[in-house]
mmCIF file of C-alpha atoms in Angstrom:
data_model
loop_
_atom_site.group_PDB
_atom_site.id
_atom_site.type_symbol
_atom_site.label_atom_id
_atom_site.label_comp_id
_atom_site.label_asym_id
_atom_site.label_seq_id
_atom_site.Cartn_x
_atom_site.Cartn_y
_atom_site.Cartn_z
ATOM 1 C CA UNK A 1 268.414 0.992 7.268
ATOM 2 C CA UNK A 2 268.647 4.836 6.909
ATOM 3 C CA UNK A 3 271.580 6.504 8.117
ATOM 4 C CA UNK A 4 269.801 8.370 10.861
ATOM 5 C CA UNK A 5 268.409 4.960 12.069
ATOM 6 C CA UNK A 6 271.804 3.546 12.548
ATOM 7 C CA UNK A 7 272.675 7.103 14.285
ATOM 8 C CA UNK A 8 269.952 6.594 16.566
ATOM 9 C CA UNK A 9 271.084 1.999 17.289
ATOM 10 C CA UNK A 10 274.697 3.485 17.930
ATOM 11 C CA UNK A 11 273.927 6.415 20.675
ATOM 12 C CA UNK A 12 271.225 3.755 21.977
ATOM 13 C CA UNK A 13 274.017 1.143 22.706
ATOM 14 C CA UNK A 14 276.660 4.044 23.562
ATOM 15 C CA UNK A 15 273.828 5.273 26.132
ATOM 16 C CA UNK A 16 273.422 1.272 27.812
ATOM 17 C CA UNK A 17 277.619 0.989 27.888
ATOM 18 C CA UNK A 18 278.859 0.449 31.358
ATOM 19 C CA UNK A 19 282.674 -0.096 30.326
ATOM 20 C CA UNK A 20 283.994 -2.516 27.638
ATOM 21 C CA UNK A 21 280.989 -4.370 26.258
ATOM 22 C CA UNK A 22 280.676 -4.912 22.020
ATOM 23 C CA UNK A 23 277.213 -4.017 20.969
ATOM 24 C CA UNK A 24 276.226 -5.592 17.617
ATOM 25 C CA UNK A 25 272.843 -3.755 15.616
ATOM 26 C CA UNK A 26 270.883 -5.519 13.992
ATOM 27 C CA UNK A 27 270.875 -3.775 10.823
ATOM 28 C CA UNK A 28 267.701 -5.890 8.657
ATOM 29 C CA UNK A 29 267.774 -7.801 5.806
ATOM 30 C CA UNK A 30 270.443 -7.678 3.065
ATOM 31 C CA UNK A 31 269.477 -5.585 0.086
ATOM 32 C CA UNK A 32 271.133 -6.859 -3.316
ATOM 33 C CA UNK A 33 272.650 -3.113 -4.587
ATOM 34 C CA UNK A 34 271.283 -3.774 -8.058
ATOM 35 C CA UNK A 35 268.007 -4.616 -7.071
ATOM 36 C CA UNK A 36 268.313 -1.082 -5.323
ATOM 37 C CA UNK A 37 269.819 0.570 -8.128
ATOM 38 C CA UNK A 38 266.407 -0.787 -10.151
ATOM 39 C CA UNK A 39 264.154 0.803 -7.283
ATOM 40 C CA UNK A 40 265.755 4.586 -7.367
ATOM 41 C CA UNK A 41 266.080 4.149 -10.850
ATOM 42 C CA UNK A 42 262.347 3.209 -11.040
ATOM 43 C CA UNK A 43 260.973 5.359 -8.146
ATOM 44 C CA UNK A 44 262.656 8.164 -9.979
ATOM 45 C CA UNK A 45 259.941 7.586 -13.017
ATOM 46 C CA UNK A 46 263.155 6.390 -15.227
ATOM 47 C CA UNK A 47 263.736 3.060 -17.091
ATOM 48 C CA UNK A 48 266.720 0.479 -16.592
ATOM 49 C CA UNK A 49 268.709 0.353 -20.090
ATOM 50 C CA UNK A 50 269.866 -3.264 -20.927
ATOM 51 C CA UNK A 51 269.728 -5.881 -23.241
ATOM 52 C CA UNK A 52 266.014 -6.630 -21.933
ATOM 53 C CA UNK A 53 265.495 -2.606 -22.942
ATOM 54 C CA UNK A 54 267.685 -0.975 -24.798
ATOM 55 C CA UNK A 55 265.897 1.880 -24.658
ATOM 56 C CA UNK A 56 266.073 2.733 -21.195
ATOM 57 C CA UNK A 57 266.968 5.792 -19.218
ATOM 58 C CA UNK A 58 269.984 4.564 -17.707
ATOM 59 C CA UNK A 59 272.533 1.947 -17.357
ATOM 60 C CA UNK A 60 273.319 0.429 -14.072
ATOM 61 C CA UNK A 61 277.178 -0.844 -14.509
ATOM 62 C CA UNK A 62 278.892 -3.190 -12.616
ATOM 63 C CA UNK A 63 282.465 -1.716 -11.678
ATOM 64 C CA UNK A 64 283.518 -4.230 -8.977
ATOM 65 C CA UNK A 65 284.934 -3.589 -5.432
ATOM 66 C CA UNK A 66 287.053 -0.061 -4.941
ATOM 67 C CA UNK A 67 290.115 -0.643 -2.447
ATOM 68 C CA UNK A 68 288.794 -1.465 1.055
ATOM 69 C CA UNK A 69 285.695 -2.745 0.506
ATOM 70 C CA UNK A 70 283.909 -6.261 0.870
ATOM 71 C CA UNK A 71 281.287 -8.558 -0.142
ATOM 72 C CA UNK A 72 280.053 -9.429 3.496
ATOM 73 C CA UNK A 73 280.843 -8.214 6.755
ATOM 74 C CA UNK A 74 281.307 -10.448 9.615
ATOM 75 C CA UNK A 75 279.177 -8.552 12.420
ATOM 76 C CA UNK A 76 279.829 -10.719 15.403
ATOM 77 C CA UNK A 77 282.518 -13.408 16.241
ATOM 78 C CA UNK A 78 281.289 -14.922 18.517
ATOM 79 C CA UNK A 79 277.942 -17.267 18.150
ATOM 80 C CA UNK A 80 275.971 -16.065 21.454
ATOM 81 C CA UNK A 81 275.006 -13.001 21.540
ATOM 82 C CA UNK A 82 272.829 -11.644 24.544
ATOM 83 C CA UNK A 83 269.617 -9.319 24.071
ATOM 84 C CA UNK A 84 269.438 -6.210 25.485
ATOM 85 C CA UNK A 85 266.148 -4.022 26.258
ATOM 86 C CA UNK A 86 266.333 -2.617 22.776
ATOM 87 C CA UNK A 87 264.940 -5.468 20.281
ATOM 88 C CA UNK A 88 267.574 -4.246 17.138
ATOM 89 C CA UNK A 89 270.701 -3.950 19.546
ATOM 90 C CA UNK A 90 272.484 -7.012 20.615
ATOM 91 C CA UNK A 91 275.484 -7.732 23.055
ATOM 92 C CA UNK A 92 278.532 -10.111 22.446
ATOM 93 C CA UNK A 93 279.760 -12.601 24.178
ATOM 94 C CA UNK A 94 283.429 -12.384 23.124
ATOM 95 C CA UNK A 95 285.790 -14.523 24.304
ATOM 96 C CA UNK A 96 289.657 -12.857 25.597
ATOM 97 C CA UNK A 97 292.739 -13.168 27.010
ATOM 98 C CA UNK A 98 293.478 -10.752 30.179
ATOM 99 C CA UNK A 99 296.177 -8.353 29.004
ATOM 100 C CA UNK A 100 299.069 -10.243 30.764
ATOM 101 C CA UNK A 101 298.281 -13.501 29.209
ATOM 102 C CA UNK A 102 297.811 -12.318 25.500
ATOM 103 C CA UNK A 103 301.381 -10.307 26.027
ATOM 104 C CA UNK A 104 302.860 -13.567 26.860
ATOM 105 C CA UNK A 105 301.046 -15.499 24.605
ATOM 106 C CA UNK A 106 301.779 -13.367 21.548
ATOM 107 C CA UNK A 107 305.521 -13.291 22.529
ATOM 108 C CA UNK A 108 305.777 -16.849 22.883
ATOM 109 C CA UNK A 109 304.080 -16.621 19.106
ATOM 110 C CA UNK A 110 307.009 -14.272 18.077
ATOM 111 C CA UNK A 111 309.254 -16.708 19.641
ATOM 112 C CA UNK A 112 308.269 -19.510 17.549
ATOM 113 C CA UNK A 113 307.481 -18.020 14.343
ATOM 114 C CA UNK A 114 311.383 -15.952 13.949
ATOM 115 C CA UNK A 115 312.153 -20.150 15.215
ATOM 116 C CA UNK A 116 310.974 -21.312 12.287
ATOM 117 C CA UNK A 117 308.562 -23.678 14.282
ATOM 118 C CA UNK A 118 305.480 -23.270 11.565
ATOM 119 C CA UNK A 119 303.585 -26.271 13.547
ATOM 120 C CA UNK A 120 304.144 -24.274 16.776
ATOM 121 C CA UNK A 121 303.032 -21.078 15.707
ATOM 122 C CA UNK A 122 300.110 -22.266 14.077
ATOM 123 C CA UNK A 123 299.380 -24.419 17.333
ATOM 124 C CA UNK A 124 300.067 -21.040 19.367
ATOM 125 C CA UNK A 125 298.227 -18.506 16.767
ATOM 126 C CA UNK A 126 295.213 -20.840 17.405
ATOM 127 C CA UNK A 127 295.568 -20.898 21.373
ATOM 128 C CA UNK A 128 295.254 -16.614 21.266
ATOM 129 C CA UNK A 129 292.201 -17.192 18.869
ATOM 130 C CA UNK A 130 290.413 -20.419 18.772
ATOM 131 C CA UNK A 131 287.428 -18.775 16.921
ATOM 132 C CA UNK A 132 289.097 -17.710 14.170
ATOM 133 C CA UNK A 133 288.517 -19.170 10.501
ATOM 134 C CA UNK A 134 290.023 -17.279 7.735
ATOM 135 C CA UNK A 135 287.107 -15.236 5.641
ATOM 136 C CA UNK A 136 286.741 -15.967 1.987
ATOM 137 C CA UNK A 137 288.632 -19.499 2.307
ATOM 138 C CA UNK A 138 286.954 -21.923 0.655
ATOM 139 C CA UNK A 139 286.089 -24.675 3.317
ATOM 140 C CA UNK A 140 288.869 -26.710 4.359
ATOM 141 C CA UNK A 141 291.238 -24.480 2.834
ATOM 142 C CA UNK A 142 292.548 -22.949 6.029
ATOM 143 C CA UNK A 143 295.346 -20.306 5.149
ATOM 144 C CA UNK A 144 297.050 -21.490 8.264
ATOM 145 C CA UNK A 145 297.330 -24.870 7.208
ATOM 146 C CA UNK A 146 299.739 -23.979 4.526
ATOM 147 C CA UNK A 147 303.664 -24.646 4.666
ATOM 148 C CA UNK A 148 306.203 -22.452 3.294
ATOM 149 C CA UNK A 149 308.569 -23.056 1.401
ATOM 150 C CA UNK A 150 311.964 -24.741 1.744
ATOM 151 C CA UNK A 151 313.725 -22.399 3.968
ATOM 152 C CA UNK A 152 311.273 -20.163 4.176
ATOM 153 C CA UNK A 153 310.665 -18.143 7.672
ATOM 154 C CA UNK A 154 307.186 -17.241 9.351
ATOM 155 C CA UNK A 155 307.898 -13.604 10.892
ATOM 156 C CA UNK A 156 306.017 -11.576 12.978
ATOM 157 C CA UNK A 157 306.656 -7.608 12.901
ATOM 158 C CA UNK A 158 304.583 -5.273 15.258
ATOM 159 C CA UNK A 159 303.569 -4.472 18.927
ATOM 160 C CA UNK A 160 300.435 -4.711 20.030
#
């Protein structure tokens, strides 16, 4: 997707806002970075240098990730999103405390994590968000699962 198409999905979904919905676009198909590297390269009547050709234009290098930036991004959290009239722009259905209730449910977190209560503040942390499930974690390897320690203390620091 083009930058100016994304442009156009966002003041789409900012132009059907009536207060406080999440819009989610529906931005295609992946596209592997290399295999678009190749195309430009290509398109641009150049050759790929590697092993395959050594005598190639140019050399497409893998650096790794730069500070900030990931693999996959997680566009929805929730599982149900609703259609709207526009086929590429989607609506969540996101599940949330009222303001009150995740003050005094975050608070009662606080409580139990400068407690040292790890069980409790796990218990609690997943209370406030039961769809959560820790990205990049292999399966069953749940970061929230793991114990400190001896002696060590869970703290929270922060207002929300």
């Amino acid at each position: 997707m083009t930058i100016a198409e994304a442009a156009q999905l966002v003041i789409q979904a900012g132009a059907m806002a009536r207060g406080g919905e999440v819009f989610v676009l529906d931005m295609g198909e992946p596209v592997l970075i290399h295999e678009l590297a190749v195309n430009m390269i290509e398109l641009s009547g150049m050759s790929v240098r590697n092993a395959d050709n050594p005598e190639g234009d140019m050399e497409i290098g893998i650096v790794g990730l730069r500070p900030g930036e990931k693999l996959y991004e997680e566009l929805l959290i929730g599982n149900d999103p609703r259609p709207t009239q526009h086929e590429r722009i989607l609506q969540a259905r996101e599940k949330f405390l009222p303001r009150d209730e995740l003050l005094a449910a975050l608070d009662e977190l606080e409580r139990l994590a400068s407690a040292g209560e790890v069980g409790g503040a796990i218990a609690q942390l997943r209370r406030i968000a039961p769809d959560y499930s820790p990205s990049g974690a292999p399966s069953g390897d749940d970061p929230l699962d793991r114990r400190p320690a001896s002696g060590a203390r869970l703290r929270v620091v922060g207002e929300v």
